[in-house]
Amino acid sequence: AQRVTQPEKLLSVFKGAPVELKCNYSYSGSPELFWYVQYSRQRLQLLLRHISRESIKGFTADLNKGETSFHLKKPFAQEEDSAMYYCALGGSNYKLTFGKGTLLTVNP
Amino acid sequence: DAEITQSPRHKITETGRQVTLACHQTWNHNNMFWYRQDLGHGLRLIHYSYGVHDTNKGEVSDGYSVSRSNTEDLPLTLESAASSQTSVYFCASSGSGGLGETQYFGPGTRLLVL
């Protein structure tokens, strides 16, 4: 069965500090991992996906198959990064399994 | 520009009433999904469709139904609304190109069942 775990419901950091949002997954096949972001009262939008190996808004995430993790990192957090972040796992059937989300607050 | 829309954006209804939430996408995507978002649960899949006349149950499908008569629309019906169905509902769509297909989300519908 597919499962995504985001151990932190809430994460609070100061502006300029590094931030890491944790994501662990359970999947028997070859995983597709995504990070989605939801700013206050807005729709979810894709932040990045592991297959693209890209950096969006200064965020990066590396798939670690040995640790079954896909942690999201940013070296210097900005206030506009405050949002709900969801890690999601996709399989071969186009469905996504979402974690429960981490609410990131970046304090001035 | 292609988009995905939902209506209504806000809905208040009474227990026992039938409610239909609309979802319309102009991406020409085959795949469409309905989720509900609740604090402490994240997003949970209600129903999904891979194309016209195809529908499938997700992990929390009890009390909900969908139908797919064309590519653009996947309406979600609550047969007899219950207070436990108070939630924010998101519709999403994606293509069928293979690995890493992105799901595009609608703006959401806030439903309150009294």
PDB file of N, CA and C in Angstrom, chain B residues 21-104:
ATOM      1  N   LEU B  21     -21.662  19.296  -6.669  1.00  0.00           N
ATOM      2  CA  LEU B  21     -20.564  20.239  -6.868  1.00  0.00           C
ATOM      3  C   LEU B  21     -20.025  20.053  -8.282  1.00  0.00           C
ATOM      4  N   ALA B  22     -19.845  21.158  -8.974  1.00  0.00           N
ATOM      5  CA  ALA B  22     -19.415  21.078 -10.373  1.00  0.00           C
ATOM      6  C   ALA B  22     -17.905  21.265 -10.496  1.00  0.00           C
ATOM      7  N   CYS B  23     -17.339  20.583 -11.469  1.00  0.00           N
ATOM      8  CA  CYS B  23     -15.929  20.712 -11.822  1.00  0.00           C
ATOM      9  C   CYS B  23     -15.819  20.706 -13.340  1.00  0.00           C
ATOM     10  N   HIS B  24     -15.133  21.704 -13.875  1.00  0.00           N
ATOM     11  CA  HIS B  24     -15.008  21.848 -15.330  1.00  0.00           C
ATOM     12  C   HIS B  24     -13.566  22.179 -15.670  1.00  0.00           C
ATOM     13  N   GLN B  25     -12.990  21.418 -16.591  1.00  0.00           N
ATOM     14  CA  GLN B  25     -11.606  21.695 -16.990  1.00  0.00           C
ATOM     15  C   GLN B  25     -11.519  21.840 -18.514  1.00  0.00           C
ATOM     16  N   THR B  26     -10.648  22.741 -18.921  1.00  0.00           N
ATOM     17  CA  THR B  26     -10.439  22.980 -20.355  1.00  0.00           C
ATOM     18  C   THR B  26      -9.046  22.561 -20.783  1.00  0.00           C
ATOM     19  N   TRP B  27      -8.402  21.708 -19.995  1.00  0.00           N
ATOM     20  CA  TRP B  27      -7.096  21.157 -20.351  1.00  0.00           C
ATOM     21  C   TRP B  27      -7.211  20.007 -21.344  1.00  0.00           C
ATOM     22  N   ASN B  28      -8.419  19.502 -21.524  1.00  0.00           N
ATOM     23  CA  ASN B  28      -8.638  18.310 -22.337  1.00  0.00           C
ATOM     24  C   ASN B  28      -7.938  17.093 -21.716  1.00  0.00           C
ATOM     25  N   HIS B  29      -7.918  17.063 -20.394  1.00  0.00           N
ATOM     26  CA  HIS B  29      -7.301  15.957 -19.669  1.00  0.00           C
ATOM     27  C   HIS B  29      -8.258  14.773 -19.583  1.00  0.00           C
ATOM     28  N   ASN B  30      -7.677  13.584 -19.674  1.00  0.00           N
ATOM     29  CA  ASN B  30      -8.486  12.382 -19.489  1.00  0.00           C
ATOM     30  C   ASN B  30      -8.787  12.117 -18.020  1.00  0.00           C
ATOM     31  N   ASN B  31      -7.814  12.402 -17.156  1.00  0.00           N
ATOM     32  CA  ASN B  31      -7.933  12.033 -15.745  1.00  0.00           C
ATOM     33  C   ASN B  31      -8.496  13.177 -14.918  1.00  0.00           C
ATOM     34  N   MET B  32      -9.496  12.860 -14.108  1.00  0.00           N
ATOM     35  CA  MET B  32     -10.068  13.848 -13.195  1.00  0.00           C
ATOM     36  C   MET B  32     -10.258  13.215 -11.820  1.00  0.00           C
ATOM     37  N   PHE B  33     -10.134  14.038 -10.790  1.00  0.00           N
ATOM     38  CA  PHE B  33     -10.121  13.544  -9.408  1.00  0.00           C
ATOM     39  C   PHE B  33     -10.919  14.481  -8.504  1.00  0.00           C
ATOM     40  N   TRP B  34     -11.515  13.917  -7.495  1.00  0.00           N
ATOM     41  CA  TRP B  34     -12.147  14.701  -6.430  1.00  0.00           C
ATOM     42  C   TRP B  34     -11.502  14.338  -5.099  1.00  0.00           C
ATOM     43  N   TYR B  35     -11.123  15.372  -4.339  1.00  0.00           N
ATOM     44  CA  TYR B  35     -10.547  15.204  -3.015  1.00  0.00           C
ATOM     45  C   TYR B  35     -11.357  16.022  -2.012  1.00  0.00           C
ATOM     46  N   ARG B  36     -11.266  15.615  -0.771  1.00  0.00           N
ATOM     47  CA  ARG B  36     -11.726  16.468   0.305  1.00  0.00           C
ATOM     48  C   ARG B  36     -10.534  16.777   1.203  1.00  0.00           C
ATOM     49  N   GLN B  37     -10.533  17.999   1.702  1.00  0.00           N
ATOM     50  CA  GLN B  37      -9.422  18.463   2.535  1.00  0.00           C
ATOM     51  C   GLN B  37      -9.934  18.768   3.926  1.00  0.00           C
ATOM     52  N   ASP B  38      -9.393  18.097   4.908  1.00  0.00           N
ATOM     53  CA  ASP B  38      -9.802  18.277   6.298  1.00  0.00           C
ATOM     54  C   ASP B  38      -8.566  18.400   7.178  1.00  0.00           C
ATOM     55  N   LEU B  39      -8.663  19.257   8.179  1.00  0.00           N
ATOM     56  CA  LEU B  39      -7.549  19.430   9.116  1.00  0.00           C
ATOM     57  C   LEU B  39      -7.199  18.090   9.748  1.00  0.00           C
ATOM     58  N   GLY B  40      -5.921  17.797   9.750  1.00  0.00           N
ATOM     59  CA  GLY B  40      -5.459  16.553  10.359  1.00  0.00           C
ATOM     60  C   GLY B  40      -5.518  15.340   9.443  1.00  0.00           C
ATOM     61  N   HIS B  41      -6.130  15.518   8.277  1.00  0.00           N
ATOM     62  CA  HIS B  41      -6.239  14.398   7.335  1.00  0.00           C
ATOM     63  C   HIS B  41      -5.593  14.688   5.990  1.00  0.00           C
ATOM     64  N   GLY B  42      -5.260  15.934   5.743  1.00  0.00           N
ATOM     65  CA  GLY B  42      -4.706  16.264   4.442  1.00  0.00           C
ATOM     66  C   GLY B  42      -5.759  16.149   3.360  1.00  0.00           C
ATOM     67  N   LEU B  43      -5.339  15.697   2.193  1.00  0.00           N
ATOM     68  CA  LEU B  43      -6.267  15.494   1.078  1.00  0.00           C
ATOM     69  C   LEU B  43      -6.545  13.998   0.928  1.00  0.00           C
ATOM     70  N   ARG B  44      -7.808  13.672   0.829  1.00  0.00           N
ATOM     71  CA  ARG B  44      -8.196  12.277   0.647  1.00  0.00           C
ATOM     72  C   ARG B  44      -9.016  12.146  -0.633  1.00  0.00           C
ATOM     73  N   LEU B  45      -8.725  11.112  -1.367  1.00  0.00           N
ATOM     74  CA  LEU B  45      -9.347  10.900  -2.671  1.00  0.00           C
ATOM     75  C   LEU B  45     -10.753  10.326  -2.506  1.00  0.00           C
ATOM     76  N   ILE B  46     -11.720  10.969  -3.156  1.00  0.00           N
ATOM     77  CA  ILE B  46     -13.109  10.530  -3.061  1.00  0.00           C
ATOM     78  C   ILE B  46     -13.473   9.631  -4.248  1.00  0.00           C
ATOM     79  N   HIS B  47     -13.349  10.169  -5.452  1.00  0.00           N
ATOM     80  CA  HIS B  47     -13.620   9.446  -6.688  1.00  0.00           C
ATOM     81  C   HIS B  47     -12.657   9.943  -7.763  1.00  0.00           C
ATOM     82  N   TYR B  48     -12.487   9.138  -8.807  1.00  0.00           N
ATOM     83  CA  TYR B  48     -11.668   9.572  -9.914  1.00  0.00           C
ATOM     84  C   TYR B  48     -12.150   8.927 -11.198  1.00  0.00           C
ATOM     85  N   SER B  49     -11.692   9.512 -12.301  1.00  0.00           N
ATOM     86  CA  SER B  49     -12.133   9.044 -13.616  1.00  0.00           C
ATOM     87  C   SER B  49     -10.975   9.126 -14.585  1.00  0.00           C
ATOM     88  N   TYR B  50     -10.847   8.089 -15.437  1.00  0.00           N
ATOM     89  CA  TYR B  50      -9.791   8.070 -16.438  1.00  0.00           C
ATOM     90  C   TYR B  50     -10.305   8.433 -17.821  1.00  0.00           C
ATOM     91  N   GLY B  51     -11.592   8.715 -17.923  1.00  0.00           N
ATOM     92  CA  GLY B  51     -12.140   9.091 -19.215  1.00  0.00           C
ATOM     93  C   GLY B  51     -13.656   9.033 -19.194  1.00  0.00           C
ATOM     94  N   VAL B  52     -14.257   9.367 -20.330  1.00  0.00           N
ATOM     95  CA  VAL B  52     -15.710   9.399 -20.430  1.00  0.00           C
ATOM     96  C   VAL B  52     -16.296   8.032 -20.069  1.00  0.00           C
ATOM     97  N   HIS B  53     -17.313   8.079 -19.234  1.00  0.00           N
ATOM     98  CA  HIS B  53     -18.052   6.902 -18.755  1.00  0.00           C
ATOM     99  C   HIS B  53     -17.240   6.013 -17.817  1.00  0.00           C
ATOM    100  N   ASP B  54     -16.045   6.447 -17.438  1.00  0.00           N
ATOM    101  CA  ASP B  54     -15.250   5.699 -16.470  1.00  0.00           C
ATOM    102  C   ASP B  54     -15.270   6.413 -15.122  1.00  0.00           C
ATOM    103  N   THR B  55     -15.614   5.708 -14.039  1.00  0.00           N
ATOM    104  CA  THR B  55     -15.546   6.264 -12.692  1.00  0.00           C
ATOM    105  C   THR B  55     -15.031   5.187 -11.742  1.00  0.00           C
ATOM    106  N   ASN B  56     -14.310   5.635 -10.699  1.00  0.00           N
ATOM    107  CA  ASN B  56     -13.720   4.710  -9.744  1.00  0.00           C
ATOM    108  C   ASN B  56     -13.804   5.295  -8.344  1.00  0.00           C
ATOM    109  N   LYS B  57     -13.915   4.415  -7.359  1.00  0.00           N
ATOM    110  CA  LYS B  57     -14.002   4.860  -5.982  1.00  0.00           C
ATOM    111  C   LYS B  57     -12.621   5.097  -5.393  1.00  0.00           C
ATOM    112  N   GLY B  58     -12.514   6.158  -4.609  1.00  0.00           N
ATOM    113  CA  GLY B  58     -11.291   6.424  -3.883  1.00  0.00           C
ATOM    114  C   GLY B  58     -11.404   5.906  -2.456  1.00  0.00           C
ATOM    115  N   GLU B  59     -10.584   6.437  -1.580  1.00  0.00           N
ATOM    116  CA  GLU B  59     -10.536   5.904  -0.225  1.00  0.00           C
ATOM    117  C   GLU B  59     -11.693   6.345   0.663  1.00  0.00           C
ATOM    118  N   VAL B  60     -12.395   7.437   0.299  1.00  0.00           N
ATOM    119  CA  VAL B  60     -13.493   7.923   1.136  1.00  0.00           C
ATOM    120  C   VAL B  60     -14.729   8.170   0.277  1.00  0.00           C
ATOM    121  N   SER B  61     -15.172   7.165  -0.447  1.00  0.00           N
ATOM    122  CA  SER B  61     -16.236   7.339  -1.436  1.00  0.00           C
ATOM    123  C   SER B  61     -17.650   7.197  -0.872  1.00  0.00           C
ATOM    124  N   ASP B  62     -17.813   6.664   0.316  1.00  0.00           N
ATOM    125  CA  ASP B  62     -19.156   6.436   0.859  1.00  0.00           C
ATOM    126  C   ASP B  62     -19.929   7.743   0.953  1.00  0.00           C
ATOM    127  N   GLY B  63     -21.147   7.739   0.388  1.00  0.00           N
ATOM    128  CA  GLY B  63     -21.998   8.915   0.435  1.00  0.00           C
ATOM    129  C   GLY B  63     -21.804   9.875  -0.720  1.00  0.00           C
ATOM    130  N   TYR B  64     -20.881   9.533  -1.627  1.00  0.00           N
ATOM    131  CA  TYR B  64     -20.585  10.372  -2.796  1.00  0.00           C
ATOM    132  C   TYR B  64     -20.737   9.564  -4.083  1.00  0.00           C
ATOM    133  N   SER B  65     -21.063  10.280  -5.148  1.00  0.00           N
ATOM    134  CA  SER B  65     -21.068   9.631  -6.466  1.00  0.00           C
ATOM    135  C   SER B  65     -20.615  10.637  -7.514  1.00  0.00           C
ATOM    136  N   VAL B  66     -20.123  10.112  -8.639  1.00  0.00           N
ATOM    137  CA  VAL B  66     -19.714  10.950  -9.764  1.00  0.00           C
ATOM    138  C   VAL B  66     -20.189  10.303 -11.053  1.00  0.00           C
ATOM    139  N   SER B  67     -20.254  11.114 -12.082  1.00  0.00           N
ATOM    140  CA  SER B  67     -20.545  10.607 -13.423  1.00  0.00           C
ATOM    141  C   SER B  67     -19.703  11.398 -14.410  1.00  0.00           C
ATOM    142  N   ARG B  68     -19.303  10.760 -15.493  1.00  0.00           N
ATOM    143  CA  ARG B  68     -18.461  11.422 -16.493  1.00  0.00           C
ATOM    144  C   ARG B  68     -19.098  11.222 -17.869  1.00  0.00           C
ATOM    145  N   SER B  69     -19.815  12.238 -18.306  1.00  0.00           N
ATOM    146  CA  SER B  69     -20.505  12.152 -19.591  1.00  0.00           C
ATOM    147  C   SER B  69     -19.726  12.827 -20.712  1.00  0.00           C
ATOM    148  N   ASN B  70     -18.721  13.628 -20.351  1.00  0.00           N
ATOM    149  CA  ASN B  70     -17.858  14.247 -21.358  1.00  0.00           C
ATOM    150  C   ASN B  70     -16.465  14.421 -20.751  1.00  0.00           C
ATOM    151  N   THR B  71     -15.537  14.884 -21.548  1.00  0.00           N
ATOM    152  CA  THR B  71     -14.159  15.016 -21.081  1.00  0.00           C
ATOM    153  C   THR B  71     -14.004  16.140 -20.063  1.00  0.00           C
ATOM    154  N   GLU B  72     -14.784  17.210 -20.214  1.00  0.00           N
ATOM    155  CA  GLU B  72     -14.552  18.431 -19.459  1.00  0.00           C
ATOM    156  C   GLU B  72     -15.090  18.417 -18.032  1.00  0.00           C
ATOM    157  N   ASP B  73     -16.124  17.624 -17.762  1.00  0.00           N
ATOM    158  CA  ASP B  73     -16.841  17.759 -16.490  1.00  0.00           C
ATOM    159  C   ASP B  73     -16.861  16.480 -15.663  1.00  0.00           C
ATOM    160  N   LEU B  74     -16.712  16.658 -14.352  1.00  0.00           N
ATOM    161  CA  LEU B  74     -16.866  15.545 -13.414  1.00  0.00           C
ATOM    162  C   LEU B  74     -17.605  16.070 -12.184  1.00  0.00           C
ATOM    163  N   PRO B  75     -18.930  16.104 -12.218  1.00  0.00           N
ATOM    164  CA  PRO B  75     -19.694  16.593 -11.061  1.00  0.00           C
ATOM    165  C   PRO B  75     -19.669  15.580  -9.918  1.00  0.00           C
ATOM    166  N   LEU B  76     -19.598  16.105  -8.721  1.00  0.00           N
ATOM    167  CA  LEU B  76     -19.607  15.277  -7.503  1.00  0.00           C
ATOM    168  C   LEU B  76     -20.943  15.476  -6.795  1.00  0.00           C
ATOM    169  N   THR B  77     -21.633  14.374  -6.539  1.00  0.00           N
ATOM    170  CA  THR B  77     -22.935  14.445  -5.868  1.00  0.00           C
ATOM    171  C   THR B  77     -22.873  13.821  -4.486  1.00  0.00           C
ATOM    172  N   LEU B  78     -23.378  14.567  -3.525  1.00  0.00           N
ATOM    173  CA  LEU B  78     -23.583  14.026  -2.186  1.00  0.00           C
ATOM    174  C   LEU B  78     -25.038  13.598  -2.126  1.00  0.00           C
ATOM    175  N   GLU B  79     -25.272  12.321  -2.029  1.00  0.00           N
ATOM    176  CA  GLU B  79     -26.612  11.779  -2.163  1.00  0.00           C
ATOM    177  C   GLU B  79     -27.552  12.281  -1.077  1.00  0.00           C
ATOM    178  N   SER B  80     -27.082  12.289   0.154  1.00  0.00           N
ATOM    179  CA  SER B  80     -27.857  12.754   1.306  1.00  0.00           C
ATOM    180  C   SER B  80     -26.850  13.360   2.272  1.00  0.00           C
ATOM    181  N   ALA B  81     -26.705  14.668   2.207  1.00  0.00           N
ATOM    182  CA  ALA B  81     -25.614  15.328   2.912  1.00  0.00           C
ATOM    183  C   ALA B  81     -25.652  15.059   4.419  1.00  0.00           C
ATOM    184  N   ALA B  82     -24.465  14.856   4.972  1.00  0.00           N
ATOM    185  CA  ALA B  82     -24.306  14.626   6.404  1.00  0.00           C
ATOM    186  C   ALA B  82     -23.317  15.641   6.958  1.00  0.00           C
ATOM    187  N   SER B  83     -23.398  15.923   8.254  1.00  0.00           N
ATOM    188  CA  SER B  83     -22.507  16.916   8.855  1.00  0.00           C
ATOM    189  C   SER B  83     -21.045  16.517   8.715  1.00  0.00           C
ATOM    190  N   SER B  84     -20.800  15.226   8.656  1.00  0.00           N
ATOM    191  CA  SER B  84     -19.424  14.741   8.487  1.00  0.00           C
ATOM    192  C   SER B  84     -18.855  15.072   7.112  1.00  0.00           C
ATOM    193  N   GLN B  85     -19.703  15.525   6.206  1.00  0.00           N
ATOM    194  CA  GLN B  85     -19.251  15.890   4.873  1.00  0.00           C
ATOM    195  C   GLN B  85     -18.952  17.382   4.756  1.00  0.00           C
ATOM    196  N   THR B  86     -19.047  18.089   5.851  1.00  0.00           N
ATOM    197  CA  THR B  86     -18.578  19.473   5.879  1.00  0.00           C
ATOM    198  C   THR B  86     -17.076  19.459   5.637  1.00  0.00           C
ATOM    199  N   SER B  87     -16.643  20.153   4.605  1.00  0.00           N
ATOM    200  CA  SER B  87     -15.243  20.051   4.202  1.00  0.00           C
ATOM    201  C   SER B  87     -14.969  21.048   3.081  1.00  0.00           C
ATOM    202  N   VAL B  88     -13.723  21.066   2.648  1.00  0.00           N
ATOM    203  CA  VAL B  88     -13.358  21.783   1.441  1.00  0.00           C
ATOM    204  C   VAL B  88     -13.082  20.729   0.380  1.00  0.00           C
ATOM    205  N   TYR B  89     -13.729  20.879  -0.773  1.00  0.00           N
ATOM    206  CA  TYR B  89     -13.625  19.901  -1.841  1.00  0.00           C
ATOM    207  C   TYR B  89     -12.818  20.479  -3.000  1.00  0.00           C
ATOM    208  N   PHE B  90     -11.844  19.691  -3.434  1.00  0.00           N
ATOM    209  CA  PHE B  90     -11.004  20.090  -4.556  1.00  0.00           C
ATOM    210  C   PHE B  90     -11.148  19.097  -5.697  1.00  0.00           C
ATOM    211  N   CYS B  91     -11.261  19.651  -6.868  1.00  0.00           N
ATOM    212  CA  CYS B  91     -11.240  18.866  -8.085  1.00  0.00           C
ATOM    213  C   CYS B  91      -9.865  19.042  -8.725  1.00  0.00           C
ATOM    214  N   ALA B  92      -9.389  18.017  -9.397  1.00  0.00           N
ATOM    215  CA  ALA B  92      -8.096  18.097 -10.074  1.00  0.00           C
ATOM    216  C   ALA B  92      -8.161  17.327 -11.379  1.00  0.00           C
ATOM    217  N   SER B  93      -7.258  17.654 -12.286  1.00  0.00           N
ATOM    218  CA  SER B  93      -7.173  16.908 -13.534  1.00  0.00           C
ATOM    219  C   SER B  93      -5.714  16.725 -13.912  1.00  0.00           C
ATOM    220  N   SER B  94      -5.458  15.708 -14.712  1.00  0.00           N
ATOM    221  CA  SER B  94      -4.101  15.479 -15.191  1.00  0.00           C
ATOM    222  C   SER B  94      -4.155  14.798 -16.546  1.00  0.00           C
ATOM    223  N   GLY B  95      -3.045  14.917 -17.260  1.00  0.00           N
ATOM    224  CA  GLY B  95      -2.930  14.227 -18.521  1.00  0.00           C
ATOM    225  C   GLY B  95      -2.562  12.773 -18.323  1.00  0.00           C
ATOM    226  N   SER B  96      -2.353  12.089 -19.435  1.00  0.00           N
ATOM    227  CA  SER B  96      -2.037  10.657 -19.390  1.00  0.00           C
ATOM    228  C   SER B  96      -0.709  10.377 -20.079  1.00  0.00           C
ATOM    229  N   GLY B  97       0.203  11.337 -19.927  1.00  0.00           N
ATOM    230  CA  GLY B  97       1.467  11.211 -20.648  1.00  0.00           C
ATOM    231  C   GLY B  97       2.465  10.267 -20.045  1.00  0.00           C
ATOM    232  N   GLY B  98       2.248   9.842 -18.800  1.00  0.00           N
ATOM    233  CA  GLY B  98       3.194   8.910 -18.200  1.00  0.00           C
ATOM    234  C   GLY B  98       3.796   9.443 -16.922  1.00  0.00           C
ATOM    235  N   LEU B  99       5.063   9.166 -16.715  1.00  0.00           N
ATOM    236  CA  LEU B  99       5.716   9.495 -15.456  1.00  0.00           C
ATOM    237  C   LEU B  99       5.652  10.991 -15.136  1.00  0.00           C
ATOM    238  N   GLY B 100       5.401  11.271 -13.868  1.00  0.00           N
ATOM    239  CA  GLY B 100       5.471  12.645 -13.400  1.00  0.00           C
ATOM    240  C   GLY B 100       4.362  13.560 -13.846  1.00  0.00           C
ATOM    241  N   GLU B 101       3.233  13.011 -14.272  1.00  0.00           N
ATOM    242  CA  GLU B 101       2.124  13.867 -14.685  1.00  0.00           C
ATOM    243  C   GLU B 101       1.652  14.725 -13.516  1.00  0.00           C
ATOM    244  N   THR B 102       1.550  16.018 -13.761  1.00  0.00           N
ATOM    245  CA  THR B 102       1.112  16.949 -12.728  1.00  0.00           C
ATOM    246  C   THR B 102      -0.396  16.975 -12.648  1.00  0.00           C
ATOM    247  N   GLN B 103      -0.914  17.027 -11.429  1.00  0.00           N
ATOM    248  CA  GLN B 103      -2.344  17.268 -11.255  1.00  0.00           C
ATOM    249  C   GLN B 103      -2.559  18.760 -11.061  1.00  0.00           C
ATOM    250  N   TYR B 104      -3.524  19.303 -11.790  1.00  0.00           N
ATOM    251  CA  TYR B 104      -3.883  20.709 -11.697  1.00  0.00           C
ATOM    252  C   TYR B 104      -5.179  20.820 -10.908  1.00  0.00           C
TER     253      TYR B 104
END
